[in-house]
Coordinates of C-alpha atoms in Angstrom, one line a residue:
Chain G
X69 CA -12.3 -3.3 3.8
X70 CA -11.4 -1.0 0.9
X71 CA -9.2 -2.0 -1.8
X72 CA -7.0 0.0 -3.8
X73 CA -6.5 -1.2 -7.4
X74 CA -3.2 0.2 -9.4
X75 CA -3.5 0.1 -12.8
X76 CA -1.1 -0.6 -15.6
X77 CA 1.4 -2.8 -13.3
X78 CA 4.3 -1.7 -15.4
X79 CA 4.4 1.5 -18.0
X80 CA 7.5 2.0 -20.3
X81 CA 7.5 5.3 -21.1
X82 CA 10.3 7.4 -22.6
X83 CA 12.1 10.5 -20.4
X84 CA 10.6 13.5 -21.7
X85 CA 6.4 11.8 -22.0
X86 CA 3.4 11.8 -19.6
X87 CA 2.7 9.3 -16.9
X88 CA -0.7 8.5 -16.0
X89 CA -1.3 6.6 -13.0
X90 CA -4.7 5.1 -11.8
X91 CA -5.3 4.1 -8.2
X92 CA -8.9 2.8 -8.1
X93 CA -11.0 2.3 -4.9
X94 CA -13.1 -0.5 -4.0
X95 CA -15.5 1.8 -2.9
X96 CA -16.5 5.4 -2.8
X97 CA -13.3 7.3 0.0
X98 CA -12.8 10.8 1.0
X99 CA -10.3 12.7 -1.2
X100 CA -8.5 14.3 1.9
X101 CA -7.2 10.8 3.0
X102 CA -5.7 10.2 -0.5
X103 CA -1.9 10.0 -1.0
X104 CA 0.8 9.2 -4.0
X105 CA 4.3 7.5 -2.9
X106 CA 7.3 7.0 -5.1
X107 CA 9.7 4.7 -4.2
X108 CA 13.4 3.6 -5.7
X109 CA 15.4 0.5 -4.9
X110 CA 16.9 0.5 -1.5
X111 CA 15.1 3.1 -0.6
X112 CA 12.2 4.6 1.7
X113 CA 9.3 5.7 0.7
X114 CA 8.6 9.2 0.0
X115 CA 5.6 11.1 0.3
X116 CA 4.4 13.4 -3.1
X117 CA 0.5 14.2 -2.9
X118 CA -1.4 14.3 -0.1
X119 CA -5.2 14.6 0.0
X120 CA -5.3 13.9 -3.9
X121 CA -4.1 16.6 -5.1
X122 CA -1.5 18.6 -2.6
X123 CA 1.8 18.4 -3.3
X124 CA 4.0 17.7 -0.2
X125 CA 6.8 20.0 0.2
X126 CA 9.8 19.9 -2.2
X127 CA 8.0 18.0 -4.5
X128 CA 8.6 19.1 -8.1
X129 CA 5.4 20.4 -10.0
X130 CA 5.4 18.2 -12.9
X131 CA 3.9 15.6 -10.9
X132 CA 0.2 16.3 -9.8
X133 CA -3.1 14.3 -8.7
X134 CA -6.6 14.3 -8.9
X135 CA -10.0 12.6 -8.4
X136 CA -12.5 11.8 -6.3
X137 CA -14.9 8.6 -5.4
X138 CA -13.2 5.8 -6.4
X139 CA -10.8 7.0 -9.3
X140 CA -7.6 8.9 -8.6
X141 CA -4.8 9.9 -11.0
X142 CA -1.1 10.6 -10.5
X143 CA 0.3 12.5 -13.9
X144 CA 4.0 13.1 -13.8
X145 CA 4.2 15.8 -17.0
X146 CA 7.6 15.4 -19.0
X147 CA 9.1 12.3 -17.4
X148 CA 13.1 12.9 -16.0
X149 CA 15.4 10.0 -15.7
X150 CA 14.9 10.3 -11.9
X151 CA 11.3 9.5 -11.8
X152 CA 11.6 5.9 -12.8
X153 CA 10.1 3.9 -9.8
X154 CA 7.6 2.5 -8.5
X155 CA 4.7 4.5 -7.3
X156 CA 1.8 3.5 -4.3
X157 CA -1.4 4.9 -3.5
X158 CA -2.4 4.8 -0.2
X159 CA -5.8 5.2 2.2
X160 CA -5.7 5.3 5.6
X161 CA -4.0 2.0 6.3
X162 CA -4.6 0.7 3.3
X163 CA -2.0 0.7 -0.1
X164 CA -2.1 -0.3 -3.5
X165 CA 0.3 -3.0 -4.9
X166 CA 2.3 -0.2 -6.9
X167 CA 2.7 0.7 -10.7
X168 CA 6.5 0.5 -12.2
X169 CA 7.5 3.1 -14.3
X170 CA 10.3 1.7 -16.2
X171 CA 12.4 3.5 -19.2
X172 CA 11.4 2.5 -22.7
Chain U
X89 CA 12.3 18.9 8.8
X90 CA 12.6 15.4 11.0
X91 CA 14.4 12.0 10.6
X92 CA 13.8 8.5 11.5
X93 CA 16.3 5.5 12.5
X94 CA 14.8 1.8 13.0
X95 CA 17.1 -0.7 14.7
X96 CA 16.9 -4.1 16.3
X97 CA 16.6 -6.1 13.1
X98 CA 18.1 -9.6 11.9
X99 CA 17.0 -13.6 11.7
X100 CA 15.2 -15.2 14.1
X101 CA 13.1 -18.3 14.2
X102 CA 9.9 -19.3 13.4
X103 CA 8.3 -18.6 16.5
X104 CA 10.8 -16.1 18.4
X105 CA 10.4 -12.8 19.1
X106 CA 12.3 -9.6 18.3
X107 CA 12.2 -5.9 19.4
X108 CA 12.5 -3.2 16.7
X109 CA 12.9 0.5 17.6
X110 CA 12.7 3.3 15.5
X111 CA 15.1 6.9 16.9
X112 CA 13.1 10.3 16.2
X113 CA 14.9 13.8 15.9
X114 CA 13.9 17.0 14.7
X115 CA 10.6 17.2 14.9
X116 CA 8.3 17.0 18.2
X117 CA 7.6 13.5 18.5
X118 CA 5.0 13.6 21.4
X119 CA 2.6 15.3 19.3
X120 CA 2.7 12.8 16.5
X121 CA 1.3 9.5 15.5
X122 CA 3.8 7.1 14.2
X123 CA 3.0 4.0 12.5
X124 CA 5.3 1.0 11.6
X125 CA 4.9 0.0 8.1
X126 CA 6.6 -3.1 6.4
X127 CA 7.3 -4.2 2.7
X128 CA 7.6 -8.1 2.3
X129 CA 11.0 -8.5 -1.0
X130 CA 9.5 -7.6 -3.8
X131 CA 5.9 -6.8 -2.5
X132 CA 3.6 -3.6 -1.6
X133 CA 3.7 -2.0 1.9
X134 CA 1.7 -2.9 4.2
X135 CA 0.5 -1.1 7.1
X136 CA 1.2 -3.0 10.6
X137 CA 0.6 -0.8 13.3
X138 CA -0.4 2.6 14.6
X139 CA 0.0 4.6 18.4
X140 CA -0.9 7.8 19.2
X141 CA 0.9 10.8 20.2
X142 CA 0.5 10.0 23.8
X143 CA 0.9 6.3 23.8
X144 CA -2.6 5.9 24.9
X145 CA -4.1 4.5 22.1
X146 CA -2.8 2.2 19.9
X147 CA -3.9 0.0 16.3
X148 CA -3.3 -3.0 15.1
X149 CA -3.7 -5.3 11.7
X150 CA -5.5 -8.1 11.6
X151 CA -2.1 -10.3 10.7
X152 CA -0.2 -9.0 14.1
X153 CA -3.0 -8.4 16.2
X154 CA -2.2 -10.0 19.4
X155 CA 1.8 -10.9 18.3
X156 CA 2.8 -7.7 18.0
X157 CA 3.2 -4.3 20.3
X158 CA 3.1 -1.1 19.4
X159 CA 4.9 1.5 22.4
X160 CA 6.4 4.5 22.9
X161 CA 8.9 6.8 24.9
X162 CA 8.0 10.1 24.4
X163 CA 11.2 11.9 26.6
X164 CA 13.5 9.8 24.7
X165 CA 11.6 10.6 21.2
X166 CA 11.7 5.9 20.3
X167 CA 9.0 4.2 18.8
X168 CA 9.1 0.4 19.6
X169 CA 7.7 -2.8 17.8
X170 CA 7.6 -5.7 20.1
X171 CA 7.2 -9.2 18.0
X172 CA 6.3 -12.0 19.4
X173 CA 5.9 -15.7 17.4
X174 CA 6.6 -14.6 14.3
X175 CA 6.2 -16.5 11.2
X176 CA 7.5 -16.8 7.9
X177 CA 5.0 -14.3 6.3
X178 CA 6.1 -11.4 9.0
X179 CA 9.5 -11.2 7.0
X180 CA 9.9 -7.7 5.6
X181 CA 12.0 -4.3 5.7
X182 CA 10.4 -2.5 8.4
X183 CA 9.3 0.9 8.3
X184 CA 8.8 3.5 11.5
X185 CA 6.7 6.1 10.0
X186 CA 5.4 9.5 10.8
X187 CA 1.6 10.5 10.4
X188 CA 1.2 13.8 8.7
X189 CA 0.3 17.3 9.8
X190 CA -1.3 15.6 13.1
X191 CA -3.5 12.7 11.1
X192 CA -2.5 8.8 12.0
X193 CA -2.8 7.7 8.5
X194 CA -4.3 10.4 6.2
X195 CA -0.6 10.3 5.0
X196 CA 3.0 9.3 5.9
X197 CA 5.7 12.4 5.5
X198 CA 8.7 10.9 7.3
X199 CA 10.1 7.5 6.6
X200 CA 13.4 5.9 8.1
X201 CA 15.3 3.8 6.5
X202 CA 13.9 0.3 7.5
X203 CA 14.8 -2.7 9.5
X204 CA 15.0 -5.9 8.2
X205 CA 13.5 -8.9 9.9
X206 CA 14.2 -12.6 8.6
X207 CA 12.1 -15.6 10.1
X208 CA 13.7 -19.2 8.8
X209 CA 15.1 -21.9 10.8

């Protein structure tokens, strides 16, 4: 079974900065079964990139991914208030446990 | 661009059963795979269970497997989630979600809003 590893668990990052996300896979997957969640409190998920690096629609395009193998990246460029959340990668059935990104 | 509603949730016991459903509009559900998806308070989501667009075939994980069933009613556009002995570790906000652009898991596009299911005595 794969694992997906988030890394930091929390970042504190001003509105305005870069967020860089890592979602890090036990082992070697395919890029096209890749995708990026954000998620607010009381609320569902909601899909922003699909196979790595696609944007799903209405997705704003400050935030982008990318990598392959085992090490993917979600950058959200120039942080707005409403992109503090958590955010989940996910493969196939499996999900990583989420990185916060809380205001500084 | 499509819209899910789960229902059904609520307490039950340690060891009792409950029936979630999930309501499907604006999209056509029969050619989808839909998933049900659950998030334990203050934990990551967890995939629970998968059926095809025809109903045919169906996927389970290895913590359900054998409690839980997966169905569907494809005139009515529902998605069902038939628990059976639940346990204290099976409490979570409920998902129904849709598989994207045909896949069963590549990605989910459409969430609803969650059901919650509490197991205590």
């Amino acid at each position: 079974e794969i694992v997906l590893t988030q890394s930091p668990g929390t970042l504190s990052l001003s509105p305005g900065e870069r967020a860089t996300l890592s979602c890090r896979a036990s082992q070697s997957v395919s890029s096209s079964s890749l995708a990026w969640y954000q998620q607010k409190p009381g609320q569902a998920p909601r899909l922003l990139i699909y196979g790595a690096s696609n944007r799903a629609t209405g997705i704003p395009d400050r935030f982008s991914g990318s990598g392959s193998g085992t090490d993917f990246t979600l950058t959200i460029n120039r942080l707005e208030p409403e992109d503090f959340a958590v955010y989940s990668c996910q493969r196939l059935r499996t999900f990583g446990q989420g990185t916060k990104v809380e205001i500084k | 661009e499509g819209q899910l509603v789960e229902s059904g949730g609520g307490l039950v016991q340690p060891g009792g059963s409950l029936r979630l459903s999930c309501a499907a509009s604006g999209f056509t559900f029969s050619n989808c795979a839909m998933s049900w998806v659950r998030q334990a308070p203050g934990r990551g989501l967890e995939w629970v269970s998968a059926i095809s667009g025809s109903g045919l075939i169906t996927y389970y994980a290895d913590s359900v497997k054998g409690r839980f069933t997966i169905s569907r009613d494809n005139f009515n556009s529902m998605l069902y989630l038939q628990m059976n002995s639940l346990r204290a570790e099976d409490a979570a906000l409920y998902y129904c979600a849709r598989g994207y652009s045909g896949s069963w898991y590549d990605a989910f596009d459409i969430w609803g809003q969650g059901a919650m299911v509490t197991v205590s005595s």
